Coordinates of C-alpha atoms in Angstrom, one line a residue:
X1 CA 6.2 0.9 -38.6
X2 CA 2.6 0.6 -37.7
X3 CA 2.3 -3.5 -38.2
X4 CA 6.0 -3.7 -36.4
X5 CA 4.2 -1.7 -33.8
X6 CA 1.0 -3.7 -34.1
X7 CA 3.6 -7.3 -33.9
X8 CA 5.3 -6.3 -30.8
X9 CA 1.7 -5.3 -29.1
X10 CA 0.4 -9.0 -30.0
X11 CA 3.7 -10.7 -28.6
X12 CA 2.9 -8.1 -25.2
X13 CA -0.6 -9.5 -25.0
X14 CA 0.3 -12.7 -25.4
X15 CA 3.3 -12.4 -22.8
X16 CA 0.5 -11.0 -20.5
X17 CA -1.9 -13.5 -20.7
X18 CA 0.8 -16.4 -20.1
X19 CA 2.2 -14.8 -17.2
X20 CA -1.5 -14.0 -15.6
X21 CA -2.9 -17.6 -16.5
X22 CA 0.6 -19.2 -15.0
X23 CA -0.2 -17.7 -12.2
X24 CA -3.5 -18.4 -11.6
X25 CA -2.9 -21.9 -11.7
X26 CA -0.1 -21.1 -9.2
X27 CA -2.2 -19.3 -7.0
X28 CA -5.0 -22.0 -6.4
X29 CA -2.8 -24.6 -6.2
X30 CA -1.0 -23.0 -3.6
X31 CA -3.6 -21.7 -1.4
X32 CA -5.1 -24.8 -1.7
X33 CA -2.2 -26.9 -0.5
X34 CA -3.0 -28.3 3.3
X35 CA 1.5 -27.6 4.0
X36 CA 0.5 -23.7 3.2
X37 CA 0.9 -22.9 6.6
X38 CA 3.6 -24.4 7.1
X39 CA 5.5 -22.1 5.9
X40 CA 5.6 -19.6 8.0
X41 CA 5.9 -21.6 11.9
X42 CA 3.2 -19.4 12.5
X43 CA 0.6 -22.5 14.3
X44 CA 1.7 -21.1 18.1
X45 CA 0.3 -17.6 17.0
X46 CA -3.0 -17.9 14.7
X47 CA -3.0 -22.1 14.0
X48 CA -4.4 -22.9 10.3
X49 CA -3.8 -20.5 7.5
X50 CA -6.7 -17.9 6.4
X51 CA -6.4 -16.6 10.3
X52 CA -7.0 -12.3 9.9
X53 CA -9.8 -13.6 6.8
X54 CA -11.5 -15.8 9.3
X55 CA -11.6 -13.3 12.3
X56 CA -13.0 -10.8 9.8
X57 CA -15.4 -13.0 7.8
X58 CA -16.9 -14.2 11.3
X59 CA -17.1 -10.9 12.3
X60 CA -19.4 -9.9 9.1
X61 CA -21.5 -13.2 9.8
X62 CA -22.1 -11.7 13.2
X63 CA -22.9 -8.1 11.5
X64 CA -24.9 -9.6 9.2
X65 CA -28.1 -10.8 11.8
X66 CA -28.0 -7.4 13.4
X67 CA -25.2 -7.4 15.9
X68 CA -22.1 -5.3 16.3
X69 CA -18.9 -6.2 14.7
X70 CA -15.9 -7.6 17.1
X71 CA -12.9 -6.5 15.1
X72 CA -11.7 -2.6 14.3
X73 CA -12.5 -2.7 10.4
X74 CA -14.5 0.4 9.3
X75 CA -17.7 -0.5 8.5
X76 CA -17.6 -0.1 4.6
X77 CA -14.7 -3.0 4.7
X78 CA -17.1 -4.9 7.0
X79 CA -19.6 -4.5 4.4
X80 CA -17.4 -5.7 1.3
X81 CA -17.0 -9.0 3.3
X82 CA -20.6 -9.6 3.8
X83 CA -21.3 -11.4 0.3
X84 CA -18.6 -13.6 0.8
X85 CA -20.3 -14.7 4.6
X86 CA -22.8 -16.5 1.6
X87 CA -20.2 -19.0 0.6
X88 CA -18.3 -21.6 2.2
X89 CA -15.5 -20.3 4.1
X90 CA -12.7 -22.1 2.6
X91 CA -14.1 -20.8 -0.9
X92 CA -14.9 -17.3 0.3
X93 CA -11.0 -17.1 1.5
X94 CA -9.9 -18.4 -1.7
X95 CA -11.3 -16.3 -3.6
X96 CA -10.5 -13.3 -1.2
X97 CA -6.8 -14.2 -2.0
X98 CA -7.4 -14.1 -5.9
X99 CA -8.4 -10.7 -5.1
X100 CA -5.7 -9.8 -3.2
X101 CA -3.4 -11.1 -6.6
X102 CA -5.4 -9.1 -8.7
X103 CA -4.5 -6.0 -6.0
X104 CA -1.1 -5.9 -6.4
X105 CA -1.4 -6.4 -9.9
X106 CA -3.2 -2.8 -10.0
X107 CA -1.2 -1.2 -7.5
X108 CA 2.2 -2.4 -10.1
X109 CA 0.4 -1.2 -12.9
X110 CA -0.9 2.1 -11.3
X111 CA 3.0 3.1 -10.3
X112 CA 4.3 2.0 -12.7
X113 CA 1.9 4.0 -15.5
X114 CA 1.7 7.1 -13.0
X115 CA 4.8 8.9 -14.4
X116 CA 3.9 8.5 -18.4
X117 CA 7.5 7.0 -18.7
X118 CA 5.8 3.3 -19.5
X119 CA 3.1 3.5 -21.4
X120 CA -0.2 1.9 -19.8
X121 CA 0.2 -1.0 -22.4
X122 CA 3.6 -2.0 -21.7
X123 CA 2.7 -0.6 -17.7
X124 CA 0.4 -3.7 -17.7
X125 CA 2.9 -6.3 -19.1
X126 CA 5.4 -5.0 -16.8
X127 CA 3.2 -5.8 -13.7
X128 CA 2.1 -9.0 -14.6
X129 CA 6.0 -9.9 -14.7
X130 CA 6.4 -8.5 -11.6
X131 CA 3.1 -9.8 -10.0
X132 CA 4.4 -13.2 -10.6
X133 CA 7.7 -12.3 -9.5
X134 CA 6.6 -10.7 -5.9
X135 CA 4.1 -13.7 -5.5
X136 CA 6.8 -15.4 -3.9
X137 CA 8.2 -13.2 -1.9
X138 CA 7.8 -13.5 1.5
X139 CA 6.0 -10.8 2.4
X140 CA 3.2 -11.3 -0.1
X141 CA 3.0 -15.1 1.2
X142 CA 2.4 -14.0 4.2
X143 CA -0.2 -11.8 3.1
X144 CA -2.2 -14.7 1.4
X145 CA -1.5 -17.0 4.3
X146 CA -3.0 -14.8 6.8
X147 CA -5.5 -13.4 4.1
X148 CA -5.5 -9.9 5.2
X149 CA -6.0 -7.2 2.5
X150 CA -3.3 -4.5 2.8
X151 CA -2.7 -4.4 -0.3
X152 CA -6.1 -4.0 -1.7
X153 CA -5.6 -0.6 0.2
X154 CA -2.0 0.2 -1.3
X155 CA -3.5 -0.9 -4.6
X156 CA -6.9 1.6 -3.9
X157 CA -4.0 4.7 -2.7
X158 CA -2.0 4.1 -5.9
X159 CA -4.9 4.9 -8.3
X160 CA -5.8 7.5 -6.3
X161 CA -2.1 8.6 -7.0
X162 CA -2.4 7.7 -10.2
X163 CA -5.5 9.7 -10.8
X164 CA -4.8 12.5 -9.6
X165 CA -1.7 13.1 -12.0
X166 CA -3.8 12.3 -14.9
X167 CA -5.9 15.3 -13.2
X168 CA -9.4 13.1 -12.6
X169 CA -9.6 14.5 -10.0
X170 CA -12.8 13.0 -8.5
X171 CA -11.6 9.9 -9.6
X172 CA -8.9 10.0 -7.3
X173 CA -10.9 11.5 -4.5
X174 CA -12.9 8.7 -4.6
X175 CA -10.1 6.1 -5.2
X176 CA -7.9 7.8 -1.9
X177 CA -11.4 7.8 0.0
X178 CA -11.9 3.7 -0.7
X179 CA -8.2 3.3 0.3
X180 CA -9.0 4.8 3.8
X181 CA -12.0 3.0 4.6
X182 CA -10.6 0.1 3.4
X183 CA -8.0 0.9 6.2
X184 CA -7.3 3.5 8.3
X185 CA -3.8 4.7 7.5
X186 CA -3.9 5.3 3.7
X187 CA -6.3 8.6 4.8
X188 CA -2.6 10.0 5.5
X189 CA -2.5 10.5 1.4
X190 CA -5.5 12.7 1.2
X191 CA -2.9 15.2 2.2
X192 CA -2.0 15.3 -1.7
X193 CA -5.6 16.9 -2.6
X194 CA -4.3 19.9 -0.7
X195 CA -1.7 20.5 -2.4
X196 CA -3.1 19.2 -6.0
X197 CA -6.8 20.6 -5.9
X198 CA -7.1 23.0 -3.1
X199 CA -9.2 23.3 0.0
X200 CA -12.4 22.8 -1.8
X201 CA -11.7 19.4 -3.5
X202 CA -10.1 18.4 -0.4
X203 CA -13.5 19.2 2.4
X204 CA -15.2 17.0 -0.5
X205 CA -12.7 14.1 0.2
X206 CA -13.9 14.8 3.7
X207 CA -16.9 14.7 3.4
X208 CA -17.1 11.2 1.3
X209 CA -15.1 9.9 4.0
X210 CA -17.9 11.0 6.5
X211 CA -20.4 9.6 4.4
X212 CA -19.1 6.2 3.8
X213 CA -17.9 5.8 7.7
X214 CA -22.1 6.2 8.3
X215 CA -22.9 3.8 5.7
X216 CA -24.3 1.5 7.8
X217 CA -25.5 3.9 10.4
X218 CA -24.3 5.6 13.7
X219 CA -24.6 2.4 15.7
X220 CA -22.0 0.7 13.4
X221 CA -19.7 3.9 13.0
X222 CA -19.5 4.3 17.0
X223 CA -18.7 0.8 17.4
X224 CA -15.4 1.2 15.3
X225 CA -14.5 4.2 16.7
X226 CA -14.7 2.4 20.5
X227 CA -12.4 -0.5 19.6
X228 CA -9.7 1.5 17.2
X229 CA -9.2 3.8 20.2
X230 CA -9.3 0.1 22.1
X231 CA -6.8 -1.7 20.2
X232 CA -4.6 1.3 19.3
X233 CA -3.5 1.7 23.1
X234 CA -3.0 -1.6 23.6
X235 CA 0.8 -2.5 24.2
X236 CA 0.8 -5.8 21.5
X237 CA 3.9 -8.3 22.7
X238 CA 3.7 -10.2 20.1
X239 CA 7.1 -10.9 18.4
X240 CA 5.2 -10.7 14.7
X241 CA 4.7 -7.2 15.1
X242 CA 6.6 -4.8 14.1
X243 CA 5.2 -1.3 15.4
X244 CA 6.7 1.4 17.5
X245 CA 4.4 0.6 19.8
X246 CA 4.9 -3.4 19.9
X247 CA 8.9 -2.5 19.5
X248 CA 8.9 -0.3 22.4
X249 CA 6.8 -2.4 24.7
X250 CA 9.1 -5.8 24.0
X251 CA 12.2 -3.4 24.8
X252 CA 11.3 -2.1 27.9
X253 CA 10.4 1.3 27.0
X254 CA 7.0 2.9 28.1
X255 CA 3.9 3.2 26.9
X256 CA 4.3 6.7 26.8
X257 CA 7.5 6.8 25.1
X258 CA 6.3 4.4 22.1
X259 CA 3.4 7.2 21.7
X260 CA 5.7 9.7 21.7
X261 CA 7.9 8.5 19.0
X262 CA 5.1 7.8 16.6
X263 CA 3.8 11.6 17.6
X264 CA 7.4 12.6 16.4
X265 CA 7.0 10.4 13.2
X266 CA 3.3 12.0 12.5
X267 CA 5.1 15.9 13.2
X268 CA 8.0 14.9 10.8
X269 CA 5.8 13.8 7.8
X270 CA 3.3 17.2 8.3
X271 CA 6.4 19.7 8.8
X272 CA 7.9 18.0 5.4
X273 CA 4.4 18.6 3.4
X274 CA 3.8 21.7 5.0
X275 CA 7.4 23.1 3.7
X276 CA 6.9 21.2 0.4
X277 CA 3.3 22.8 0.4
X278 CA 4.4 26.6 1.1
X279 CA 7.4 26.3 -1.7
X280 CA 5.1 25.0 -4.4
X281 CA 2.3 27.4 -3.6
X282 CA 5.1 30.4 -3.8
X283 CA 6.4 29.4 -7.2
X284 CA 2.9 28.2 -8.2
X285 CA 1.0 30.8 -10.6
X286 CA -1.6 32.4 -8.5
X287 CA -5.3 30.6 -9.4
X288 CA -4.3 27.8 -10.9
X289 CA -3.0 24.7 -9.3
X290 CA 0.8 24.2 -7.9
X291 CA 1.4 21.2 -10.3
X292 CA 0.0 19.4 -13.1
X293 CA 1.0 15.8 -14.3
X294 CA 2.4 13.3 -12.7
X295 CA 3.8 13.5 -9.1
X296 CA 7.1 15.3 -8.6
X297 CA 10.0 14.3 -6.7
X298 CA 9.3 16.2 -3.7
X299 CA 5.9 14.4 -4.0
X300 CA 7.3 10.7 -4.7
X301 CA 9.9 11.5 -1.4
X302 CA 6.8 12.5 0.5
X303 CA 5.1 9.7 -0.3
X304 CA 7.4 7.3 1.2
X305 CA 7.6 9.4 4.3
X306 CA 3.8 8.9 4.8
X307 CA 4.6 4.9 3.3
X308 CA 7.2 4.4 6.6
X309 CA 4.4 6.5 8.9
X310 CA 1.9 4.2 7.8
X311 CA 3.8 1.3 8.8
X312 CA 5.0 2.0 12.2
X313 CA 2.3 4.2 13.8
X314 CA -0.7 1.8 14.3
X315 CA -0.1 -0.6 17.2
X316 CA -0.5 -3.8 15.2
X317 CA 1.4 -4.1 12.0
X318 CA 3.1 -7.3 10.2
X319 CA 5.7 -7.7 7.4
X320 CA 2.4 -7.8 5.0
X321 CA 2.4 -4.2 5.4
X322 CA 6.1 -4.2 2.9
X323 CA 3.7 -3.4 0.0
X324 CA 3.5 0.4 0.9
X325 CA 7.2 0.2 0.3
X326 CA 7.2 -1.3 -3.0
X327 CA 4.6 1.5 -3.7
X328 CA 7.0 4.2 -2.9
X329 CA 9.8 2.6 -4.4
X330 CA 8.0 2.3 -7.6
X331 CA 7.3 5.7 -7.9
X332 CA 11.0 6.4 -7.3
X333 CA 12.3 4.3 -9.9
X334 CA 9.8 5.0 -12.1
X335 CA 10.8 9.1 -12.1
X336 CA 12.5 10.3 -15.4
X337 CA 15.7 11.2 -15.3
X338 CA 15.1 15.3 -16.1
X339 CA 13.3 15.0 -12.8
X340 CA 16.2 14.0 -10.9
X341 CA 18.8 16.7 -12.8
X342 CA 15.9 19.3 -12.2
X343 CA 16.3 18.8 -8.4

């Protein structure tokens, strides 16, 4: 049993390291094509391809002699882009976009692993497979084409969700803390720590999120703050936008009204994990934690109510954003079948 055991772990390896090395020949190929942008009809909007990794990259160029950044990244995700600002552009955004591969590679493998069902060898074969597979979609082009970095933030929230049902717990405070800096919305998750961990673990998360947002001083931190509070109340017309916001402002409807909604959206998500929270505190024994091991269903279906949150509430988002969904749907599929008859 052990070398028929040891055979089929060789043939997995080997599987894996086809599938990753066919794709990255497919990968620089393709970013490196001059029709990329093509693609996607999107020259009226943003012209050449690379356009949200060139409005960031410039903006850590600018950072980088002193000034104030232009765009509303927080400022540790302003800092991650300042070694590229070394390189040529054109390389710095290639590799950018290998990075971005290699993130949704981890956020497959981190779902997929998360429920003990597949075990993290055959976890990591499985996402290779269907890294390659979702490279084409369009969603993930898009992604690449406009080299922004959602998904290095799904991929950063699903080891924190990963994490924290293997019970490292300051693994995946640190994990769900990246993911929010990285951006905004994934801070929604930290949620999960309350419910995991308790109060305590949860002020720490906090508190690294403090830290970090004052990495590179008060100056810096300020500045955010004043143009996410900008940008957020802006009514974006833009057809490529999908928000409540953007949605409600190409229909006619009022500023007010679009704000409204997504207040709705926000109250619906915290009166779900407030009822989920009471109910698994009540049948929870008292000093130890409500749950142990991997997420439950209540959790996985709370998940993907903060996953849909996440996608309609900022005033800005694009179809690159469909990787929070394949998160939650992961999770989903990815639940045993005892969980289901349990509920």
């Amino acid at each position: 049993m052990s070398s028929k055991r040891r055979r089929l772990s060789v043939a997995s390896f080997g599987v894996f390291v086809f599938v990753i090395s066919f794709l990255a020949f497919t990968h620089f190929y393709r970013v490196g094509s001059p029709w990329f942008h093509e693609d996607f009809s999107l020259d009226r909007f943003h012209g050449a391809y690379g356009w949200d990794f060139a409005l960031v990259f410039n903006a850590a160029k600018v950072m980088r002699s002193g000034q104030l950044s232009f765009v509303e990244y927080p400022p540790l995700t302003m800092l991650s882009y300042m070694p590229l600002t070394f390189l040529d552009q054109m390389l710095a955004y290639r590799l950018f976009t290998a990075a971005i591969v290699a993130a949704l590679f981890l956020m497959l493998f981190f779902s997929l692993a998360e429920s003990r069902v597949v075990s993290d060898g055959n976890a990591a074969v499985l996402a290779a497979i269907l890294t390659a597979a979702l490279y084409h979609s369009y969603w993930f082009q898009f992604e690449l084409h406009q080299g922004n970095s959602n998904t290095v933030a799904v991929g950063l929230s699903a080891a924190g969700l990963y994490f924290l049902g293997r019970e490292k717990t300051w693994l995946a405070v640190v994990f769900l803390a990246l993911a929010a800096q990285w951006r905004v919305y994934p801070a929604l998750l930290g949620v999960f720590l309350l419910s995991r961990v308790g109060l305590k673990t949860f002020l720490g998360w906090i508190s690294l999120n403090v830290g970090l947002l004052l990495v590179l001083g008060p100056r810096h931190l300020m500045n955010f703050l004043r143009l996410l509070i900008y940008w957020q109340n802006q009514e974006i017309n833009q057809p490529v936008s999908h928000s409540l916001l953007s949605t409600a402002a190409r229909d006619g409807f009022s500023h007010m009204a679009a704000t409204a909604a997504g207040a709705a959206c926000l109250l619906v998500f915290a009166a779900l994990f407030c009822a989920y929270w009471l109910v698994s505190r009540r049948a929870s024994v008292p000093g130890r934690p409500a749950h142990r091991g991997r997420l439950t269903l209540a959790e996985v279906a709370l998940v993907g109510v903060a996953c849909q949150v996440m996608d309609l509430i900022p005033s800005y988002s694009l179809d690159y954003k469909l990787s929070l969904h394949a998160l939650s749907l992961i999770l989903l599929l990815t639940r045993p079948a005892e969980d289901f008859e349990a509920s």
